[in-house]
Amino acid sequence: MGYSLAEIAASLGAEVLGDASLVIEGLAEPAMAGPKDLALASNEKYAEALKDGSAQAALLWPGADFAALGLKGAIVPNRPRYAMAGLTKAMDPGQHWPTGIHASAVVDPSAVLGTNVSVGAFTIVGPGAQIGDNCVIGPQTYIGAHVQLGSDAVIREQVSIGAYAKIGARFRAQPGARVAGDGFSYVTPQKSGVETARESLGEASAQDDQSWVRIHSLGSVLIGDDVEVGPNSCVDSGTIRPTQVGDGTKIDDLVQVAHNVVVGKNCLLCGLVGIAGSTVIGNNVVLGGQVGVSDNISIGDNVVAGGASVILSNVPAGRTILGYPATKMDAQIDSYKALRRLPRALRDIADLKKAVSKPDGSD
C-alpha cells in the first residue's frame, strides 16, 4: 500500500514541499531508505545520513532545505516526533491474523460478542464475558468469566485477563500481559517477623515457625479507556476493591502493579517499575525504568521519578525526584557531586592534619 506525499501531509496537518505526488510505501532510517521510503530525518543530526541512502523524500524539521539535501520532496510537521505517531499508525501492517472467530477458539455460549469481533486460534472466552465492537483478540489468549472489554481493543497473543475485570475502550495488551491475577497477600496466625521489623524499623525478633496463609483477591481490576499494558507486565487484582488504572495510562514491559494500587490518568510506567500494594498514584505521573515504589504511600499529580529511584515515602504533586531513597532531583545530584569529591576532600584533610601537627615541617 502506498500514499502520496500530499496524502500523508494532509493526514498529519503538515506542510508538503517539492513533488507532492511522490508515492511512499514505507518508513526507513535515512541511511537505509530506498526510493519508495520516507526517510525519517526529523532533525539536523540525522540529515547527514541521507547521502548513504537513496530516499527521494523525507520527514524533515521546520526550516530544513529539502533540495539542498538532494531530495525531491519532503514533509515538514511542526513537531516531527509527534508526527511519528500518525506515520507509524498508517504504515503498520498489523499481525495478519484472520478475521472472525477461529475454528479452534472456545467461546462460552453465554459470552456476548459485539460486531466485527475477531477471536484467534486456541483462545478462550469465558462465561458471561462481554466483548465490545471491533475488538481483536489474538491467539492463545484467555478472557475470564464476566470480563467486560470495551470497544476497539487489541489483545495480542498469550494474554490473560482474569474474571470480573472491567476494561475500557481501545485497550491494548501486548504479548504475555497478565491482568487480574491474584494479589501477593499473605498473613500468619500470629504477628510475623516482618510486622515486628516494620513496627520497630528493623529490630530483630525471635519467633516460632509459622506458615503463610493466603488472603484471597476478590476485587479484580478496573482499567479506563486508552490504556496499554506491555509484554509480561502484571496488574494484580485488589483484595476487596479493584486495583485501578486510569484513562490514557501506558505501562511498559515487565511492570508490576500490585493489589489495591490506584494509578491515575495519563501516567507512564516504564520498564521494570514495581509498585507495591495499596499505593495511590496521581495523574500524569512518570516513573522511569526500574523505579520501585513502597506500599501504602501516595504520589501526587505530575511527579517525575528518574530511573532506578526508590520511593519510600509520600511525594507531593509536581516534584521531580531521583535516587535511593528518592529525594528532590537537584538535591540528589548535589549529593552525588559531593560524594565524588569525598576522596579528594579526605586526602586534603589528611594533608592538613599532618601540616597542623608538624608546623615547622620537621620529621
mmCIF file of C-alpha atoms in Angstrom:
data_model
loop_
_atom_site.group_PDB
_atom_site.id
_atom_site.type_symbol
_atom_site.label_atom_id
_atom_site.label_comp_id
_atom_site.label_asym_id
_atom_site.label_seq_id
_atom_site.Cartn_x
_atom_site.Cartn_y
_atom_site.Cartn_z
ATOM 1 C CA MET A 1 0.000 0.000 0.000
ATOM 2 C CA GLY A 2 1.320 3.429 -0.907
ATOM 3 C CA TYR A 3 0.389 7.038 -0.119
ATOM 4 C CA SER A 4 1.374 10.225 -1.901
ATOM 5 C CA LEU A 5 3.318 12.871 -0.019
ATOM 6 C CA ALA A 6 0.256 15.093 -0.310
ATOM 7 C CA GLU A 7 -1.972 12.474 1.342
ATOM 8 C CA ILE A 8 0.488 11.884 4.161
ATOM 9 C CA ALA A 9 0.978 15.596 4.792
ATOM 10 C CA ALA A 10 -2.780 16.199 4.853
ATOM 11 C CA SER A 11 -3.321 13.407 7.397
ATOM 12 C CA LEU A 12 -0.664 14.917 9.654
ATOM 13 C CA GLY A 13 -1.615 18.558 9.179
ATOM 14 C CA ALA A 14 1.937 19.111 7.904
ATOM 15 C CA GLU A 15 3.487 21.165 5.136
ATOM 16 C CA VAL A 16 4.499 19.356 1.951
ATOM 17 C CA LEU A 17 7.460 20.594 -0.074
ATOM 18 C CA GLY A 18 8.554 19.710 -3.622
ATOM 19 C CA ASP A 19 6.883 16.915 -5.595
ATOM 20 C CA ALA A 20 3.701 16.167 -3.658
ATOM 21 C CA SER A 21 2.824 13.252 -5.984
ATOM 22 C CA LEU A 22 5.731 11.059 -4.852
ATOM 23 C CA VAL A 23 4.386 7.712 -3.612
ATOM 24 C CA ILE A 24 5.617 6.401 -0.254
ATOM 25 C CA GLU A 25 5.345 2.705 0.621
ATOM 26 C CA GLY A 26 7.323 2.547 3.861
ATOM 27 C CA LEU A 27 9.339 4.316 6.514
ATOM 28 C CA ALA A 28 13.092 3.985 6.993
ATOM 29 C CA GLU A 29 16.070 5.490 8.746
ATOM 30 C CA PRO A 30 17.933 7.846 6.383
ATOM 31 C CA ALA A 31 20.929 5.597 5.639
ATOM 32 C CA MET A 32 18.696 2.616 4.809
ATOM 33 C CA ALA A 33 15.923 4.402 2.926
ATOM 34 C CA GLY A 34 15.083 3.362 -0.623
ATOM 35 C CA PRO A 35 13.350 5.342 -3.383
ATOM 36 C CA LYS A 36 9.852 4.406 -2.120
ATOM 37 C CA ASP A 37 10.621 5.085 1.551
ATOM 38 C CA LEU A 38 10.054 8.205 3.588
ATOM 39 C CA ALA A 39 13.369 8.842 5.329
ATOM 40 C CA LEU A 40 12.943 9.885 8.947
ATOM 41 C CA ALA A 41 15.351 12.791 9.273
ATOM 42 C CA SER A 42 13.471 14.665 11.962
ATOM 43 C CA ASN A 43 16.412 16.865 12.961
ATOM 44 C CA GLU A 44 19.747 18.021 11.602
ATOM 45 C CA LYS A 45 21.830 15.282 13.223
ATOM 46 C CA TYR A 46 20.078 12.670 11.048
ATOM 47 C CA ALA A 47 20.361 14.624 7.781
ATOM 48 C CA GLU A 48 23.986 13.663 7.120
ATOM 49 C CA ALA A 49 22.975 10.014 6.728
ATOM 50 C CA LEU A 50 20.608 10.823 3.828
ATOM 51 C CA LYS A 51 23.549 10.612 1.392
ATOM 52 C CA ASP A 52 24.071 6.963 2.358
ATOM 53 C CA GLY A 53 20.534 6.019 1.330
ATOM 54 C CA SER A 54 18.503 6.572 -1.827
ATOM 55 C CA ALA A 55 15.413 8.305 -0.454
ATOM 56 C CA GLN A 56 13.590 10.743 -2.681
ATOM 57 C CA ALA A 57 11.546 12.183 0.185
ATOM 58 C CA ALA A 58 11.972 12.657 3.913
ATOM 59 C CA LEU A 59 10.297 13.814 7.066
ATOM 60 C CA LEU A 60 12.248 16.956 7.945
ATOM 61 C CA TRP A 61 12.393 19.552 10.700
ATOM 62 C CA PRO A 62 10.924 23.077 10.295
ATOM 63 C CA GLY A 63 13.255 25.297 8.276
ATOM 64 C CA ALA A 64 15.087 22.452 6.535
ATOM 65 C CA ASP A 65 16.111 22.876 2.864
ATOM 66 C CA PHE A 66 14.947 19.658 1.181
ATOM 67 C CA ALA A 67 16.566 20.477 -2.188
ATOM 68 C CA ALA A 68 19.974 21.095 -0.596
ATOM 69 C CA LEU A 69 19.686 17.625 0.951
ATOM 70 C CA GLY A 70 19.264 16.057 -2.501
ATOM 71 C CA LEU A 71 15.553 15.263 -2.073
ATOM 72 C CA LYS A 72 12.666 15.636 -4.494
ATOM 73 C CA GLY A 73 10.093 16.221 -1.771
ATOM 74 C CA ALA A 74 9.570 16.476 1.960
ATOM 75 C CA ILE A 75 7.006 16.619 4.719
ATOM 76 C CA VAL A 76 7.607 19.212 7.427
ATOM 77 C CA PRO A 77 5.388 18.942 10.515
ATOM 78 C CA ASN A 78 5.555 21.428 13.380
ATOM 79 C CA ARG A 79 6.545 18.643 15.774
ATOM 80 C CA PRO A 80 8.289 15.829 13.864
ATOM 81 C CA ARG A 81 8.334 13.341 16.742
ATOM 82 C CA TYR A 82 4.596 13.750 17.278
ATOM 83 C CA ALA A 83 4.070 13.151 13.562
ATOM 84 C CA MET A 84 5.697 9.750 14.052
ATOM 85 C CA ALA A 85 2.545 8.586 15.831
ATOM 86 C CA GLY A 86 0.386 9.178 12.757
ATOM 87 C CA LEU A 87 3.007 7.893 10.318
ATOM 88 C CA THR A 88 3.612 4.615 12.095
ATOM 89 C CA LYS A 89 -0.119 4.020 12.530
ATOM 90 C CA ALA A 90 -0.710 4.458 8.791
ATOM 91 C CA MET A 91 2.174 2.159 7.863
ATOM 92 C CA ASP A 92 1.575 -0.554 10.485
ATOM 93 C CA PRO A 93 0.908 -3.841 8.629
ATOM 94 C CA GLY A 94 -0.594 -5.451 11.734
ATOM 95 C CA GLN A 95 -0.230 -9.082 12.803
ATOM 96 C CA HIS A 96 -2.013 -10.635 9.789
ATOM 97 C CA TRP A 97 -4.461 -12.553 11.952
ATOM 98 C CA PRO A 98 -7.586 -13.838 10.206
ATOM 99 C CA THR A 99 -10.852 -12.089 10.916
ATOM 100 C CA GLY A 100 -13.835 -13.697 12.607
ATOM 101 C CA ILE A 101 -13.914 -16.487 15.185
ATOM 102 C CA HIS A 102 -11.223 -19.110 14.599
ATOM 103 C CA ALA A 103 -12.485 -22.690 14.492
ATOM 104 C CA SER A 104 -10.233 -23.686 17.381
ATOM 105 C CA ALA A 105 -11.371 -20.854 19.665
ATOM 106 C CA VAL A 106 -13.619 -21.737 22.609
ATOM 107 C CA VAL A 107 -16.275 -19.078 23.210
ATOM 108 C CA ASP A 108 -18.727 -19.826 26.002
ATOM 109 C CA PRO A 109 -22.351 -19.703 24.798
ATOM 110 C CA SER A 110 -23.182 -17.111 27.474
ATOM 111 C CA ALA A 111 -20.450 -14.712 26.323
ATOM 112 C CA VAL A 112 -21.644 -11.647 24.392
ATOM 113 C CA LEU A 113 -19.510 -10.507 21.465
ATOM 114 C CA GLY A 114 -20.079 -7.181 19.719
ATOM 115 C CA THR A 115 -19.983 -6.590 15.991
ATOM 116 C CA ASN A 116 -16.840 -7.158 13.954
ATOM 117 C CA VAL A 117 -15.009 -9.045 16.718
ATOM 118 C CA SER A 118 -12.130 -11.385 15.864
ATOM 119 C CA VAL A 119 -11.033 -14.204 18.159
ATOM 120 C CA GLY A 120 -7.776 -16.013 17.388
ATOM 121 C CA ALA A 121 -6.755 -19.642 17.410
ATOM 122 C CA PHE A 122 -6.874 -21.563 20.712
ATOM 123 C CA THR A 123 -8.299 -18.566 22.562
ATOM 124 C CA ILE A 124 -10.838 -18.989 25.362
ATOM 125 C CA VAL A 125 -13.624 -16.523 26.135
ATOM 126 C CA GLY A 126 -15.263 -17.404 29.446
ATOM 127 C CA PRO A 127 -18.883 -17.415 30.579
ATOM 128 C CA GLY A 128 -20.645 -14.090 30.832
ATOM 129 C CA ALA A 129 -17.785 -12.173 29.190
ATOM 130 C CA GLN A 130 -18.791 -9.044 27.264
ATOM 131 C CA ILE A 131 -16.573 -8.093 24.335
ATOM 132 C CA GLY A 132 -17.121 -4.702 22.683
ATOM 133 C CA ASP A 133 -17.379 -3.891 18.987
ATOM 134 C CA ASN A 134 -14.307 -4.126 16.725
ATOM 135 C CA CYS A 135 -12.146 -5.963 19.258
ATOM 136 C CA VAL A 136 -9.288 -8.120 18.018
ATOM 137 C CA ILE A 137 -8.303 -10.911 20.401
ATOM 138 C CA GLY A 138 -5.152 -12.758 19.389
ATOM 139 C CA PRO A 139 -4.328 -16.458 19.553
ATOM 140 C CA GLN A 140 -3.767 -18.422 22.751
ATOM 141 C CA THR A 141 -5.407 -15.750 24.885
ATOM 142 C CA TYR A 142 -7.643 -16.242 27.914
ATOM 143 C CA ILE A 143 -10.563 -13.936 28.685
ATOM 144 C CA GLY A 144 -12.076 -14.930 32.042
ATOM 145 C CA ALA A 145 -15.623 -15.150 33.295
ATOM 146 C CA HIS A 146 -17.670 -11.940 33.313
ATOM 147 C CA VAL A 147 -14.829 -9.808 31.943
ATOM 148 C CA GLN A 148 -16.045 -6.572 30.365
ATOM 149 C CA LEU A 149 -13.869 -5.387 27.493
ATOM 150 C CA GLY A 150 -14.636 -2.095 25.744
ATOM 151 C CA SER A 151 -14.713 -1.476 22.011
ATOM 152 C CA ASP A 152 -11.718 -1.378 19.652
ATOM 153 C CA ALA A 153 -9.406 -3.347 21.938
ATOM 154 C CA VAL A 154 -6.340 -5.098 20.526
ATOM 155 C CA ILE A 155 -5.272 -8.081 22.612
ATOM 156 C CA ARG A 156 -2.032 -9.670 21.436
ATOM 157 C CA GLU A 157 -1.149 -13.346 21.743
ATOM 158 C CA GLN A 158 -0.899 -15.199 25.053
ATOM 159 C CA VAL A 159 -2.556 -12.501 27.157
ATOM 160 C CA SER A 160 -4.697 -13.465 30.146
ATOM 161 C CA ILE A 161 -7.434 -11.376 31.731
ATOM 162 C CA GLY A 162 -8.881 -12.817 34.941
ATOM 163 C CA ALA A 163 -12.510 -12.994 35.958
ATOM 164 C CA TYR A 164 -14.597 -9.858 36.568
ATOM 165 C CA ALA A 165 -12.033 -7.396 35.199
ATOM 166 C CA LYS A 166 -13.616 -4.282 33.685
ATOM 167 C CA ILE A 167 -11.652 -2.632 30.901
ATOM 168 C CA GLY A 168 -12.497 0.457 28.849
ATOM 169 C CA ALA A 169 -12.324 1.234 25.155
ATOM 170 C CA ARG A 170 -9.231 0.999 22.933
ATOM 171 C CA PHE A 171 -7.301 -1.162 25.365
ATOM 172 C CA ARG A 172 -4.045 -2.669 24.078
ATOM 173 C CA ALA A 173 -2.381 -5.645 25.739
ATOM 174 C CA GLN A 174 0.999 -6.804 24.473
ATOM 175 C CA PRO A 175 2.169 -10.448 24.422
ATOM 176 C CA GLY A 176 2.201 -12.116 27.811
ATOM 177 C CA ALA A 177 0.425 -9.326 29.684
ATOM 178 C CA ARG A 178 -1.434 -10.536 32.773
ATOM 179 C CA VAL A 179 -4.435 -8.654 34.133
ATOM 180 C CA ALA A 180 -6.352 -9.658 37.274
ATOM 181 C CA GLY A 181 -4.098 -12.334 38.659
ATOM 182 C CA ASP A 182 -4.305 -12.757 42.435
ATOM 183 C CA GLY A 183 -2.538 -10.196 44.596
ATOM 184 C CA PHE A 184 0.510 -11.219 46.626
ATOM 185 C CA SER A 185 -1.141 -11.013 50.034
ATOM 186 C CA TYR A 186 -0.436 -13.388 52.929
ATOM 187 C CA VAL A 187 -0.770 -13.389 56.710
ATOM 188 C CA THR A 188 0.488 -15.514 59.617
ATOM 189 C CA PRO A 189 -1.615 -16.724 62.582
ATOM 190 C CA GLN A 190 0.429 -14.584 64.984
ATOM 191 C CA LYS A 191 2.425 -11.415 64.375
ATOM 192 C CA SER A 192 5.197 -12.190 61.930
ATOM 193 C CA GLY A 193 8.809 -11.082 61.987
ATOM 194 C CA VAL A 194 8.050 -8.815 59.044
ATOM 195 C CA GLU A 195 5.395 -6.942 61.028
ATOM 196 C CA THR A 196 7.697 -6.622 64.037
ATOM 197 C CA ALA A 197 10.550 -5.342 61.910
ATOM 198 C CA ARG A 198 8.298 -2.770 60.302
ATOM 199 C CA GLU A 199 6.961 -1.506 63.615
ATOM 200 C CA SER A 200 10.430 -1.311 65.155
ATOM 201 C CA LEU A 201 12.147 -0.113 61.991
ATOM 202 C CA GLY A 202 14.429 -3.087 61.868
ATOM 203 C CA GLU A 203 14.721 -4.575 65.348
ATOM 204 C CA ALA A 204 15.104 -8.341 65.085
ATOM 205 C CA SER A 205 12.603 -10.571 66.857
ATOM 206 C CA ALA A 206 12.569 -14.237 67.761
ATOM 207 C CA GLN A 207 9.538 -16.102 66.506
ATOM 208 C CA ASP A 208 8.212 -19.600 66.090
ATOM 209 C CA ASP A 209 7.920 -21.066 62.623
ATOM 210 C CA GLN A 210 4.637 -20.033 61.032
ATOM 211 C CA SER A 211 3.036 -20.778 57.710
ATOM 212 C CA TRP A 212 1.792 -18.063 55.362
ATOM 213 C CA VAL A 213 -1.972 -18.079 54.745
ATOM 214 C CA ARG A 214 -3.417 -16.608 51.545
ATOM 215 C CA ILE A 215 -5.701 -13.570 51.635
ATOM 216 C CA HIS A 216 -7.869 -14.096 48.574
ATOM 217 C CA SER A 217 -8.339 -11.415 45.929
ATOM 218 C CA LEU A 218 -11.995 -10.506 45.479
ATOM 219 C CA GLY A 219 -11.645 -7.063 43.908
ATOM 220 C CA SER A 220 -10.406 -7.835 40.357
ATOM 221 C CA VAL A 221 -9.178 -4.902 38.196
ATOM 222 C CA LEU A 222 -10.749 -1.729 36.786
ATOM 223 C CA ILE A 223 -8.987 -0.184 33.764
ATOM 224 C CA GLY A 224 -10.058 3.001 31.949
ATOM 225 C CA ASP A 225 -10.031 3.955 28.269
ATOM 226 C CA ASP A 226 -6.920 4.123 26.053
ATOM 227 C CA VAL A 227 -4.713 2.107 28.394
ATOM 228 C CA GLU A 228 -1.842 -0.081 27.212
ATOM 229 C CA VAL A 229 -0.187 -2.910 29.161
ATOM 230 C CA GLY A 230 3.217 -4.028 27.895
ATOM 231 C CA PRO A 231 4.703 -7.504 27.430
ATOM 232 C CA ASN A 232 4.952 -9.642 30.566
ATOM 233 C CA SER A 233 3.549 -6.920 32.801
ATOM 234 C CA CYS A 234 1.072 -7.678 35.565
ATOM 235 C CA VAL A 235 -1.826 -5.765 37.078
ATOM 236 C CA ASP A 236 -2.956 -7.729 40.134
ATOM 237 C CA SER A 237 -6.490 -7.940 41.465
ATOM 238 C CA GLY A 238 -7.469 -5.965 44.532
ATOM 239 C CA THR A 239 -8.279 -7.662 47.806
ATOM 240 C CA ILE A 240 -11.768 -6.205 48.353
ATOM 241 C CA ARG A 241 -11.922 -3.230 45.982
ATOM 242 C CA PRO A 242 -10.453 -3.348 42.472
ATOM 243 C CA THR A 243 -6.951 -2.322 41.534
ATOM 244 C CA GLN A 244 -7.394 0.708 39.257
ATOM 245 C CA VAL A 245 -5.574 2.102 36.215
ATOM 246 C CA GLY A 246 -6.833 5.438 34.864
ATOM 247 C CA ASP A 247 -7.592 6.589 31.325
ATOM 248 C CA GLY A 248 -4.642 7.021 28.980
ATOM 249 C CA THR A 249 -2.030 5.365 31.183
ATOM 250 C CA LYS A 250 0.706 3.416 29.383
ATOM 251 C CA ILE A 251 2.509 0.524 31.049
ATOM 252 C CA ASP A 252 5.830 -0.714 29.650
ATOM 253 C CA ASP A 253 7.426 -4.193 29.749
ATOM 254 C CA LEU A 254 7.890 -6.166 32.984
ATOM 255 C CA VAL A 255 5.954 -3.764 35.192
ATOM 256 C CA GLN A 256 4.257 -4.890 38.411
ATOM 257 C CA VAL A 257 1.148 -3.088 39.649
ATOM 258 C CA ALA A 258 0.236 -4.772 42.928
ATOM 259 C CA HIS A 259 -3.101 -5.332 44.631
ATOM 260 C CA ASN A 260 -5.218 -2.317 45.614
ATOM 261 C CA VAL A 261 -2.964 0.153 43.782
ATOM 262 C CA VAL A 262 -4.671 3.173 42.194
ATOM 263 C CA VAL A 263 -2.913 4.660 39.164
ATOM 264 C CA GLY A 264 -4.278 7.943 37.800
ATOM 265 C CA LYS A 265 -4.797 9.195 34.271
ATOM 266 C CA ASN A 266 -2.129 9.594 31.576
ATOM 267 C CA CYS A 267 0.705 8.070 33.588
ATOM 268 C CA LEU A 268 3.802 6.417 32.117
ATOM 269 C CA LEU A 269 5.157 3.396 33.969
ATOM 270 C CA CYS A 270 8.427 2.465 32.286
ATOM 271 C CA GLY A 271 10.154 -0.914 32.139
ATOM 272 C CA LEU A 272 10.742 -2.853 35.369
ATOM 273 C CA VAL A 273 8.733 -0.464 37.539
ATOM 274 C CA GLY A 274 7.371 -2.138 40.652
ATOM 275 C CA ILE A 275 4.518 -0.586 42.643
ATOM 276 C CA ALA A 276 3.730 -2.240 45.976
ATOM 277 C CA GLY A 277 0.227 -2.751 47.328
ATOM 278 C CA SER A 278 -2.283 -0.030 48.211
ATOM 279 C CA THR A 279 -0.214 2.854 46.848
ATOM 280 C CA VAL A 280 -2.075 5.746 45.211
ATOM 281 C CA ILE A 281 -0.501 7.442 42.186
ATOM 282 C CA GLY A 282 -1.883 10.703 40.795
ATOM 283 C CA ASN A 283 -2.411 11.879 37.216
ATOM 284 C CA ASN A 284 0.359 12.492 34.658
ATOM 285 C CA VAL A 285 2.992 10.733 36.762
ATOM 286 C CA VAL A 286 6.096 9.359 35.019
ATOM 287 C CA LEU A 287 8.067 6.590 36.710
ATOM 288 C CA GLY A 288 11.338 5.898 34.877
ATOM 289 C CA GLY A 289 12.790 2.454 34.336
ATOM 290 C CA GLN A 290 13.398 0.282 37.417
ATOM 291 C CA VAL A 291 11.639 2.674 39.793
ATOM 292 C CA GLY A 292 10.441 0.947 42.946
ATOM 293 C CA VAL A 293 7.527 2.277 44.973
ATOM 294 C CA SER A 294 6.833 1.234 48.567
ATOM 295 C CA ASP A 295 3.383 0.187 49.727
ATOM 296 C CA ASN A 296 0.662 2.359 51.260
ATOM 297 C CA ILE A 297 2.088 5.704 50.139
ATOM 298 C CA SER A 298 0.809 8.413 47.787
ATOM 299 C CA ILE A 299 2.434 10.115 44.821
ATOM 300 C CA GLY A 300 0.911 13.412 43.711
ATOM 301 C CA ASP A 301 -0.013 14.604 40.223
ATOM 302 C CA ASN A 302 2.713 15.426 37.678
ATOM 303 C CA VAL A 303 5.542 13.758 39.609
ATOM 304 C CA VAL A 304 8.534 12.585 37.545
ATOM 305 C CA ALA A 305 10.813 9.921 39.048
ATOM 306 C CA GLY A 306 14.181 9.305 37.398
ATOM 307 C CA GLY A 307 15.288 5.784 36.517
ATOM 308 C CA ALA A 308 16.140 3.363 39.359
ATOM 309 C CA SER A 309 14.703 5.674 42.017
ATOM 310 C CA VAL A 310 13.286 4.025 45.125
ATOM 311 C CA ILE A 311 10.286 5.866 46.548
ATOM 312 C CA LEU A 312 9.809 5.111 50.236
ATOM 313 C CA SER A 313 7.503 7.945 51.358
ATOM 314 C CA ASN A 314 4.778 10.264 50.094
ATOM 315 C CA VAL A 315 5.702 12.588 47.217
ATOM 316 C CA PRO A 316 3.933 15.958 46.796
ATOM 317 C CA ALA A 317 2.483 16.973 43.440
ATOM 318 C CA GLY A 318 4.758 18.416 40.783
ATOM 319 C CA ARG A 319 8.043 17.178 42.239
ATOM 320 C CA THR A 320 10.908 15.720 40.181
ATOM 321 C CA ILE A 321 12.773 13.093 42.184
ATOM 322 C CA LEU A 322 15.754 10.793 41.910
ATOM 323 C CA GLY A 323 17.822 8.355 43.935
ATOM 324 C CA TYR A 324 17.597 5.868 46.797
ATOM 325 C CA PRO A 325 15.779 6.957 48.805
ATOM 326 C CA ALA A 326 14.219 9.281 46.252
ATOM 327 C CA THR A 327 14.527 12.976 47.052
ATOM 328 C CA LYS A 328 14.252 16.176 45.011
ATOM 329 C CA MET A 329 16.389 15.705 41.926
ATOM 330 C CA ASP A 330 18.535 18.809 42.393
ATOM 331 C CA ALA A 331 19.335 17.852 45.989
ATOM 332 C CA GLN A 332 20.147 14.281 44.938
ATOM 333 C CA ILE A 333 22.504 15.475 42.195
ATOM 334 C CA ASP A 334 24.261 17.779 44.661
ATOM 335 C CA SER A 335 24.736 14.766 46.932
ATOM 336 C CA TYR A 336 26.201 12.740 44.072
ATOM 337 C CA LYS A 337 28.644 15.526 43.277
ATOM 338 C CA ALA A 338 29.667 15.815 46.918
ATOM 339 C CA LEU A 339 30.179 12.049 47.136
ATOM 340 C CA ARG A 340 32.500 12.095 44.127
ATOM 341 C CA ARG A 341 34.536 14.854 45.753
ATOM 342 C CA LEU A 342 34.790 12.950 49.054
ATOM 343 C CA PRO A 343 38.062 11.035 48.377
ATOM 344 C CA ARG A 344 39.860 14.260 47.440
ATOM 345 C CA ALA A 345 38.419 16.047 50.452
ATOM 346 C CA LEU A 346 39.627 13.261 52.747
ATOM 347 C CA ARG A 347 43.105 13.474 51.262
ATOM 348 C CA ASP A 348 43.108 17.235 51.778
ATOM 349 C CA ILE A 349 42.032 16.764 55.398
ATOM 350 C CA ALA A 350 44.789 14.204 55.961
ATOM 351 C CA ASP A 351 47.381 16.562 54.494
ATOM 352 C CA LEU A 352 46.054 19.418 56.641
ATOM 353 C CA LYS A 353 46.271 17.282 59.808
ATOM 354 C CA LYS A 354 49.899 16.495 59.008
ATOM 355 C CA ALA A 355 50.684 20.160 58.456
ATOM 356 C CA VAL A 356 48.989 21.224 61.715
ATOM 357 C CA SER A 357 50.711 18.526 63.786
ATOM 358 C CA LYS A 358 54.137 19.449 62.383
ATOM 359 C CA PRO A 359 54.003 23.127 61.518
ATOM 360 C CA ASP A 360 57.791 23.504 61.130
ATOM 361 C CA GLY A 361 57.966 20.643 58.665
ATOM 362 C CA SER A 362 60.188 18.559 60.976
ATOM 363 C CA ASP A 363 60.087 14.781 60.950
#
